[in-house]
């Protein structure tokens, strides 16, 4: 079997990642013609077109997308090997890429990490759970703080904390004056929910189903911040974890009685990436903050 030219693969990978030859050439410290020649040689060697050059931003073709997924893993493994061999010295340098489905639980961990280990550069990505899990699996993200823990044997999962999920009302709402509300109280309210598939939404839908209660009118919104603003505007009743409530004077948080509405938060990484010094250090900080009983 013919061996592959790593320089050509790196050239293709960098162009695909940067979206163009100019940025990629600058990053690899080569001339643009040299970089173009490397990519062209790879395409000609296998009789394929890997990059669509017809637009201002260069993008992978269909087969290029498949190769890009492989080269992401390839060069992430190369970086992992370098970091493993460098060992603890990387706590004085290196990069840690953290993903989070919200800033509330992630920021204290990032702050504690930077206090203890000021050397590494931190990159924080906030997104939905599915996107961040995909980032963990293809090594674009080192560690993630998420409200969902899939049963995937490739992942190491550390429980971090548990918070009640409560109903969020505009301050003038009639139910906002109560010490607690029931799901029956909420059944005829318009409910402002996160997008389908979100952890919060699944929790609410399951609670209504278990109580054999129909959900009324719903409004789907794709971010916590937008849910808060929609509730403040009087569009309906929302749900957030108690830890996420910032004390907004326009809003009132009310417990939901008789329903098991609790959200767990986890710190997750690929099992194999626990060997990296920066990942181990982040997990150690999370472990120190996690309640033993969770």
PDB file of N, CA and C in Angstrom, residues 94-167:
ATOM      1  N   UNK A  94       0.979  25.755  26.091  1.00  0.00           N
ATOM      2  CA  UNK A  94      -0.060  24.939  25.482  1.00  0.00           C
ATOM      3  C   UNK A  94      -1.402  25.637  25.412  1.00  0.00           C
ATOM      4  N   UNK A  95      -2.410  24.884  24.978  1.00  0.00           N
ATOM      5  CA  UNK A  95      -3.765  25.407  24.799  1.00  0.00           C
ATOM      6  C   UNK A  95      -4.771  24.415  25.352  1.00  0.00           C
ATOM      7  N   UNK A  96      -5.805  24.922  26.011  1.00  0.00           N
ATOM      8  CA  UNK A  96      -6.924  24.102  26.459  1.00  0.00           C
ATOM      9  C   UNK A  96      -8.191  24.663  25.829  1.00  0.00           C
ATOM     10  N   UNK A  97      -8.877  23.826  25.052  1.00  0.00           N
ATOM     11  CA  UNK A  97     -10.123  24.240  24.417  1.00  0.00           C
ATOM     12  C   UNK A  97     -11.293  23.681  25.207  1.00  0.00           C
ATOM     13  N   UNK A  98     -12.083  24.577  25.782  1.00  0.00           N
ATOM     14  CA  UNK A  98     -13.209  24.201  26.640  1.00  0.00           C
ATOM     15  C   UNK A  98     -14.510  24.496  25.905  1.00  0.00           C
ATOM     16  N   UNK A  99     -15.434  23.546  25.937  1.00  0.00           N
ATOM     17  CA  UNK A  99     -16.770  23.761  25.398  1.00  0.00           C
ATOM     18  C   UNK A  99     -17.771  23.844  26.534  1.00  0.00           C
ATOM     19  N   UNK A 100     -18.837  24.607  26.355  1.00  0.00           N
ATOM     20  CA  UNK A 100     -19.860  24.724  27.403  1.00  0.00           C
ATOM     21  C   UNK A 100     -21.204  25.006  26.766  1.00  0.00           C
ATOM     22  N   UNK A 101     -22.266  24.412  27.338  1.00  0.00           N
ATOM     23  CA  UNK A 101     -23.608  24.717  26.850  1.00  0.00           C
ATOM     24  C   UNK A 101     -24.174  25.957  27.530  1.00  0.00           C
ATOM     25  N   UNK A 102     -23.413  26.545  28.427  1.00  0.00           N
ATOM     26  CA  UNK A 102     -23.772  27.791  29.085  1.00  0.00           C
ATOM     27  C   UNK A 102     -22.613  28.232  29.958  1.00  0.00           C
ATOM     28  N   UNK A 103     -22.479  29.525  30.217  1.00  0.00           N
ATOM     29  CA  UNK A 103     -21.305  30.017  30.936  1.00  0.00           C
ATOM     30  C   UNK A 103     -21.344  29.843  32.449  1.00  0.00           C
ATOM     31  N   UNK A 104     -22.523  29.613  33.035  1.00  0.00           N
ATOM     32  CA  UNK A 104     -22.663  29.669  34.495  1.00  0.00           C
ATOM     33  C   UNK A 104     -21.762  28.670  35.202  1.00  0.00           C
ATOM     34  N   UNK A 105     -21.752  27.423  34.743  1.00  0.00           N
ATOM     35  CA  UNK A 105     -20.966  26.395  35.415  1.00  0.00           C
ATOM     36  C   UNK A 105     -19.529  26.343  34.899  1.00  0.00           C
ATOM     37  N   UNK A 106     -19.325  26.743  33.652  1.00  0.00           N
ATOM     38  CA  UNK A 106     -17.990  26.644  33.061  1.00  0.00           C
ATOM     39  C   UNK A 106     -17.048  27.737  33.555  1.00  0.00           C
ATOM     40  N   UNK A 107     -17.555  28.961  33.698  1.00  0.00           N
ATOM     41  CA  UNK A 107     -16.672  30.085  34.013  1.00  0.00           C
ATOM     42  C   UNK A 107     -15.926  29.934  35.340  1.00  0.00           C
ATOM     43  N   UNK A 108     -16.575  29.467  36.422  1.00  0.00           N
ATOM     44  CA  UNK A 108     -15.806  29.285  37.665  1.00  0.00           C
ATOM     45  C   UNK A 108     -14.665  28.276  37.511  1.00  0.00           C
ATOM     46  N   UNK A 109     -14.884  27.234  36.708  1.00  0.00           N
ATOM     47  CA  UNK A 109     -13.821  26.250  36.479  1.00  0.00           C
ATOM     48  C   UNK A 109     -12.681  26.858  35.669  1.00  0.00           C
ATOM     49  N   UNK A 110     -13.045  27.616  34.634  1.00  0.00           N
ATOM     50  CA  UNK A 110     -12.015  28.270  33.816  1.00  0.00           C
ATOM     51  C   UNK A 110     -11.230  29.270  34.655  1.00  0.00           C
ATOM     52  N   UNK A 111     -11.935  30.029  35.501  1.00  0.00           N
ATOM     53  CA  UNK A 111     -11.257  31.014  36.356  1.00  0.00           C
ATOM     54  C   UNK A 111     -10.301  30.326  37.326  1.00  0.00           C
ATOM     55  N   UNK A 112     -10.746  29.221  37.939  1.00  0.00           N
ATOM     56  CA  UNK A 112      -9.881  28.492  38.871  1.00  0.00           C
ATOM     57  C   UNK A 112      -8.678  27.903  38.149  1.00  0.00           C
ATOM     58  N   UNK A 113      -8.904  27.410  36.928  1.00  0.00           N
ATOM     59  CA  UNK A 113      -7.799  26.845  36.147  1.00  0.00           C
ATOM     60  C   UNK A 113      -6.758  27.911  35.823  1.00  0.00           C
ATOM     61  N   UNK A 114      -7.212  29.082  35.375  1.00  0.00           N
ATOM     62  CA  UNK A 114      -6.258  30.129  35.001  1.00  0.00           C
ATOM     63  C   UNK A 114      -5.502  30.676  36.211  1.00  0.00           C
ATOM     64  N   UNK A 115      -6.149  30.655  37.389  1.00  0.00           N
ATOM     65  CA  UNK A 115      -5.434  31.086  38.595  1.00  0.00           C
ATOM     66  C   UNK A 115      -4.320  30.100  38.948  1.00  0.00           C
ATOM     67  N   UNK A 116      -4.620  28.823  38.856  1.00  0.00           N
ATOM     68  CA  UNK A 116      -3.631  27.810  39.222  1.00  0.00           C
ATOM     69  C   UNK A 116      -2.597  27.577  38.127  1.00  0.00           C
ATOM     70  N   UNK A 117      -3.025  27.749  36.867  1.00  0.00           N
ATOM     71  CA  UNK A 117      -2.139  27.461  35.736  1.00  0.00           C
ATOM     72  C   UNK A 117      -2.235  28.607  34.727  1.00  0.00           C
ATOM     73  N   UNK A 118      -1.560  29.714  34.976  1.00  0.00           N
ATOM     74  CA  UNK A 118      -1.696  30.890  34.109  1.00  0.00           C
ATOM     75  C   UNK A 118      -1.022  30.743  32.749  1.00  0.00           C
ATOM     76  N   UNK A 119      -0.220  29.700  32.557  1.00  0.00           N
ATOM     77  CA  UNK A 119       0.527  29.556  31.313  1.00  0.00           C
ATOM     78  C   UNK A 119      -0.296  29.199  30.093  1.00  0.00           C
ATOM     79  N   UNK A 120      -1.122  28.146  30.146  1.00  0.00           N
ATOM     80  CA  UNK A 120      -1.852  27.722  28.947  1.00  0.00           C
ATOM     81  C   UNK A 120      -2.847  28.772  28.457  1.00  0.00           C
ATOM     82  N   UNK A 121      -3.013  28.817  27.146  1.00  0.00           N
ATOM     83  CA  UNK A 121      -4.031  29.687  26.550  1.00  0.00           C
ATOM     84  C   UNK A 121      -5.366  28.954  26.592  1.00  0.00           C
ATOM     85  N   UNK A 122      -6.432  29.659  26.994  1.00  0.00           N
ATOM     86  CA  UNK A 122      -7.762  29.067  27.093  1.00  0.00           C
ATOM     87  C   UNK A 122      -8.613  29.536  25.919  1.00  0.00           C
ATOM     88  N   UNK A 123      -9.267  28.590  25.271  1.00  0.00           N
ATOM     89  CA  UNK A 123     -10.242  28.905  24.226  1.00  0.00           C
ATOM     90  C   UNK A 123     -11.589  28.344  24.669  1.00  0.00           C
ATOM     91  N   UNK A 124     -12.617  29.199  24.770  1.00  0.00           N
ATOM     92  CA  UNK A 124     -13.931  28.770  25.255  1.00  0.00           C
ATOM     93  C   UNK A 124     -14.958  28.872  24.135  1.00  0.00           C
ATOM     94  N   UNK A 125     -15.638  27.762  23.870  1.00  0.00           N
ATOM     95  CA  UNK A 125     -16.690  27.705  22.858  1.00  0.00           C
ATOM     96  C   UNK A 125     -18.020  27.427  23.539  1.00  0.00           C
ATOM     97  N   UNK A 126     -19.008  28.291  23.322  1.00  0.00           N
ATOM     98  CA  UNK A 126     -20.349  28.086  23.878  1.00  0.00           C
ATOM     99  C   UNK A 126     -21.274  27.664  22.746  1.00  0.00           C
ATOM    100  N   UNK A 127     -21.990  26.561  22.941  1.00  0.00           N
ATOM    101  CA  UNK A 127     -22.882  26.057  21.898  1.00  0.00           C
ATOM    102  C   UNK A 127     -23.860  25.056  22.460  1.00  0.00           C
ATOM    103  N   UNK A 128     -24.617  24.411  21.570  1.00  0.00           N
ATOM    104  CA  UNK A 128     -25.566  23.411  22.055  1.00  0.00           C
ATOM    105  C   UNK A 128     -24.855  22.085  22.303  1.00  0.00           C
ATOM    106  N   UNK A 129     -25.501  21.227  23.065  1.00  0.00           N
ATOM    107  CA  UNK A 129     -24.875  19.999  23.539  1.00  0.00           C
ATOM    108  C   UNK A 129     -24.424  19.105  22.394  1.00  0.00           C
ATOM    109  N   UNK A 130     -25.261  18.931  21.377  1.00  0.00           N
ATOM    110  CA  UNK A 130     -24.925  18.020  20.285  1.00  0.00           C
ATOM    111  C   UNK A 130     -23.676  18.476  19.543  1.00  0.00           C
ATOM    112  N   UNK A 131     -23.571  19.763  19.277  1.00  0.00           N
ATOM    113  CA  UNK A 131     -22.396  20.293  18.576  1.00  0.00           C
ATOM    114  C   UNK A 131     -21.135  20.112  19.411  1.00  0.00           C
ATOM    115  N   UNK A 132     -21.242  20.347  20.710  1.00  0.00           N
ATOM    116  CA  UNK A 132     -20.074  20.239  21.581  1.00  0.00           C
ATOM    117  C   UNK A 132     -19.637  18.785  21.753  1.00  0.00           C
ATOM    118  N   UNK A 133     -20.580  17.865  21.829  1.00  0.00           N
ATOM    119  CA  UNK A 133     -20.214  16.447  21.904  1.00  0.00           C
ATOM    120  C   UNK A 133     -19.502  16.011  20.632  1.00  0.00           C
ATOM    121  N   UNK A 134     -19.974  16.489  19.488  1.00  0.00           N
ATOM    122  CA  UNK A 134     -19.285  16.182  18.231  1.00  0.00           C
ATOM    123  C   UNK A 134     -17.871  16.747  18.252  1.00  0.00           C
ATOM    124  N   UNK A 135     -17.709  17.942  18.829  1.00  0.00           N
ATOM    125  CA  UNK A 135     -16.380  18.537  18.944  1.00  0.00           C
ATOM    126  C   UNK A 135     -15.453  17.736  19.833  1.00  0.00           C
ATOM    127  N   UNK A 136     -15.997  17.157  20.910  1.00  0.00           N
ATOM    128  CA  UNK A 136     -15.188  16.281  21.768  1.00  0.00           C
ATOM    129  C   UNK A 136     -14.724  15.055  21.000  1.00  0.00           C
ATOM    130  N   UNK A 137     -15.633  14.449  20.255  1.00  0.00           N
ATOM    131  CA  UNK A 137     -15.322  13.190  19.579  1.00  0.00           C
ATOM    132  C   UNK A 137     -14.337  13.367  18.436  1.00  0.00           C
ATOM    133  N   UNK A 138     -14.355  14.534  17.783  1.00  0.00           N
ATOM    134  CA  UNK A 138     -13.365  14.735  16.714  1.00  0.00           C
ATOM    135  C   UNK A 138     -12.187  15.599  17.172  1.00  0.00           C
ATOM    136  N   UNK A 139     -12.071  15.777  18.497  1.00  0.00           N
ATOM    137  CA  UNK A 139     -10.919  16.396  19.177  1.00  0.00           C
ATOM    138  C   UNK A 139     -10.756  17.884  18.901  1.00  0.00           C
ATOM    139  N   UNK A 140     -11.794  18.554  18.377  1.00  0.00           N
ATOM    140  CA  UNK A 140     -11.713  20.013  18.268  1.00  0.00           C
ATOM    141  C   UNK A 140     -11.854  20.663  19.636  1.00  0.00           C
ATOM    142  N   UNK A 141     -12.464  19.943  20.589  1.00  0.00           N
ATOM    143  CA  UNK A 141     -12.648  20.421  21.959  1.00  0.00           C
ATOM    144  C   UNK A 141     -11.987  19.435  22.905  1.00  0.00           C
ATOM    145  N   UNK A 142     -11.237  19.948  23.883  1.00  0.00           N
ATOM    146  CA  UNK A 142     -10.534  19.083  24.839  1.00  0.00           C
ATOM    147  C   UNK A 142     -11.448  18.593  25.950  1.00  0.00           C
ATOM    148  N   UNK A 143     -12.255  19.491  26.482  1.00  0.00           N
ATOM    149  CA  UNK A 143     -13.107  19.158  27.625  1.00  0.00           C
ATOM    150  C   UNK A 143     -14.354  20.031  27.549  1.00  0.00           C
ATOM    151  N   UNK A 144     -15.500  19.488  27.969  1.00  0.00           N
ATOM    152  CA  UNK A 144     -16.751  20.242  27.873  1.00  0.00           C
ATOM    153  C   UNK A 144     -17.516  20.177  29.187  1.00  0.00           C
ATOM    154  N   UNK A 145     -18.243  21.258  29.474  1.00  0.00           N
ATOM    155  CA  UNK A 145     -19.111  21.331  30.652  1.00  0.00           C
ATOM    156  C   UNK A 145     -20.543  21.347  30.128  1.00  0.00           C
ATOM    157  N   UNK A 146     -21.266  20.234  30.335  1.00  0.00           N
ATOM    158  CA  UNK A 146     -22.558  20.030  29.687  1.00  0.00           C
ATOM    159  C   UNK A 146     -23.607  19.514  30.660  1.00  0.00           C
ATOM    160  N   UNK A 147     -24.868  19.742  30.301  1.00  0.00           N
ATOM    161  CA  UNK A 147     -25.985  19.248  31.105  1.00  0.00           C
ATOM    162  C   UNK A 147     -26.499  17.916  30.582  1.00  0.00           C
ATOM    163  N   UNK A 148     -25.697  17.224  29.805  1.00  0.00           N
ATOM    164  CA  UNK A 148     -26.096  15.928  29.270  1.00  0.00           C
ATOM    165  C   UNK A 148     -24.887  15.011  29.271  1.00  0.00           C
ATOM    166  N   UNK A 149     -25.088  13.766  29.662  1.00  0.00           N
ATOM    167  CA  UNK A 149     -23.990  12.797  29.714  1.00  0.00           C
ATOM    168  C   UNK A 149     -24.389  11.562  28.917  1.00  0.00           C
ATOM    169  N   UNK A 150     -24.072  11.518  27.635  1.00  0.00           N
ATOM    170  CA  UNK A 150     -24.465  10.371  26.813  1.00  0.00           C
ATOM    171  C   UNK A 150     -23.718   9.110  27.233  1.00  0.00           C
ATOM    172  N   UNK A 151     -24.351   7.981  27.038  1.00  0.00           N
ATOM    173  CA  UNK A 151     -23.707   6.716  27.394  1.00  0.00           C
ATOM    174  C   UNK A 151     -22.762   6.256  26.311  1.00  0.00           C
ATOM    175  N   UNK A 152     -21.693   6.976  26.124  1.00  0.00           N
ATOM    176  CA  UNK A 152     -20.695   6.665  25.098  1.00  0.00           C
ATOM    177  C   UNK A 152     -19.414   6.235  25.796  1.00  0.00           C
ATOM    178  N   UNK A 153     -18.987   5.004  25.550  1.00  0.00           N
ATOM    179  CA  UNK A 153     -17.823   4.462  26.257  1.00  0.00           C
ATOM    180  C   UNK A 153     -16.534   5.192  25.917  1.00  0.00           C
ATOM    181  N   UNK A 154     -16.543   5.978  24.843  1.00  0.00           N
ATOM    182  CA  UNK A 154     -15.337   6.731  24.478  1.00  0.00           C
ATOM    183  C   UNK A 154     -15.134   7.952  25.366  1.00  0.00           C
ATOM    184  N   UNK A 155     -16.166   8.318  26.123  1.00  0.00           N
ATOM    185  CA  UNK A 155     -16.126   9.549  26.905  1.00  0.00           C
ATOM    186  C   UNK A 155     -15.933   9.270  28.389  1.00  0.00           C
ATOM    187  N   UNK A 156     -15.139  10.117  29.025  1.00  0.00           N
ATOM    188  CA  UNK A 156     -14.995  10.118  30.481  1.00  0.00           C
ATOM    189  C   UNK A 156     -15.924  11.199  31.023  1.00  0.00           C
ATOM    190  N   UNK A 157     -16.795  10.830  31.963  1.00  0.00           N
ATOM    191  CA  UNK A 157     -17.823  11.745  32.469  1.00  0.00           C
ATOM    192  C   UNK A 157     -17.644  11.944  33.970  1.00  0.00           C
ATOM    193  N   UNK A 158     -17.501  13.198  34.379  1.00  0.00           N
ATOM    194  CA  UNK A 158     -17.368  13.549  35.792  1.00  0.00           C
ATOM    195  C   UNK A 158     -18.588  14.367  36.217  1.00  0.00           C
ATOM    196  N   UNK A 159     -19.472  13.840  37.084  1.00  0.00           N
ATOM    197  CA  UNK A 159     -20.600  14.640  37.579  1.00  0.00           C
ATOM    198  C   UNK A 159     -20.091  15.861  38.346  1.00  0.00           C
ATOM    199  N   UNK A 160     -20.668  17.020  38.043  1.00  0.00           N
ATOM    200  CA  UNK A 160     -20.194  18.263  38.651  1.00  0.00           C
ATOM    201  C   UNK A 160     -21.153  18.791  39.715  1.00  0.00           C
ATOM    202  N   UNK A 161     -22.445  18.938  39.371  1.00  0.00           N
ATOM    203  CA  UNK A 161     -23.397  19.466  40.335  1.00  0.00           C
ATOM    204  C   UNK A 161     -24.819  19.181  39.862  1.00  0.00           C
ATOM    205  N   UNK A 162     -25.777  19.404  40.758  1.00  0.00           N
ATOM    206  CA  UNK A 162     -27.199  19.221  40.441  1.00  0.00           C
ATOM    207  C   UNK A 162     -27.962  20.455  40.909  1.00  0.00           C
ATOM    208  N   UNK A 163     -28.811  20.981  40.032  1.00  0.00           N
ATOM    209  CA  UNK A 163     -29.582  22.184  40.349  1.00  0.00           C
ATOM    210  C   UNK A 163     -31.053  21.974  40.024  1.00  0.00           C
ATOM    211  N   UNK A 164     -31.966  22.557  40.818  1.00  0.00           N
ATOM    212  CA  UNK A 164     -33.386  22.487  40.475  1.00  0.00           C
ATOM    213  C   UNK A 164     -33.693  23.368  39.266  1.00  0.00           C
ATOM    214  N   UNK A 165     -34.594  22.900  38.427  1.00  0.00           N
ATOM    215  CA  UNK A 165     -35.109  23.707  37.322  1.00  0.00           C
ATOM    216  C   UNK A 165     -36.439  24.296  37.771  1.00  0.00           C
ATOM    217  N   UNK A 166     -36.591  25.609  37.628  1.00  0.00           N
ATOM    218  CA  UNK A 166     -37.773  26.295  38.148  1.00  0.00           C
ATOM    219  C   UNK A 166     -38.458  27.100  37.051  1.00  0.00           C
ATOM    220  N   UNK A 167     -39.681  27.503  37.334  1.00  0.00           N
ATOM    221  CA  UNK A 167     -40.465  28.277  36.366  1.00  0.00           C
ATOM    222  C   UNK A 167     -40.085  29.751  36.458  1.00  0.00           C
TER     223      UNK A 167
END
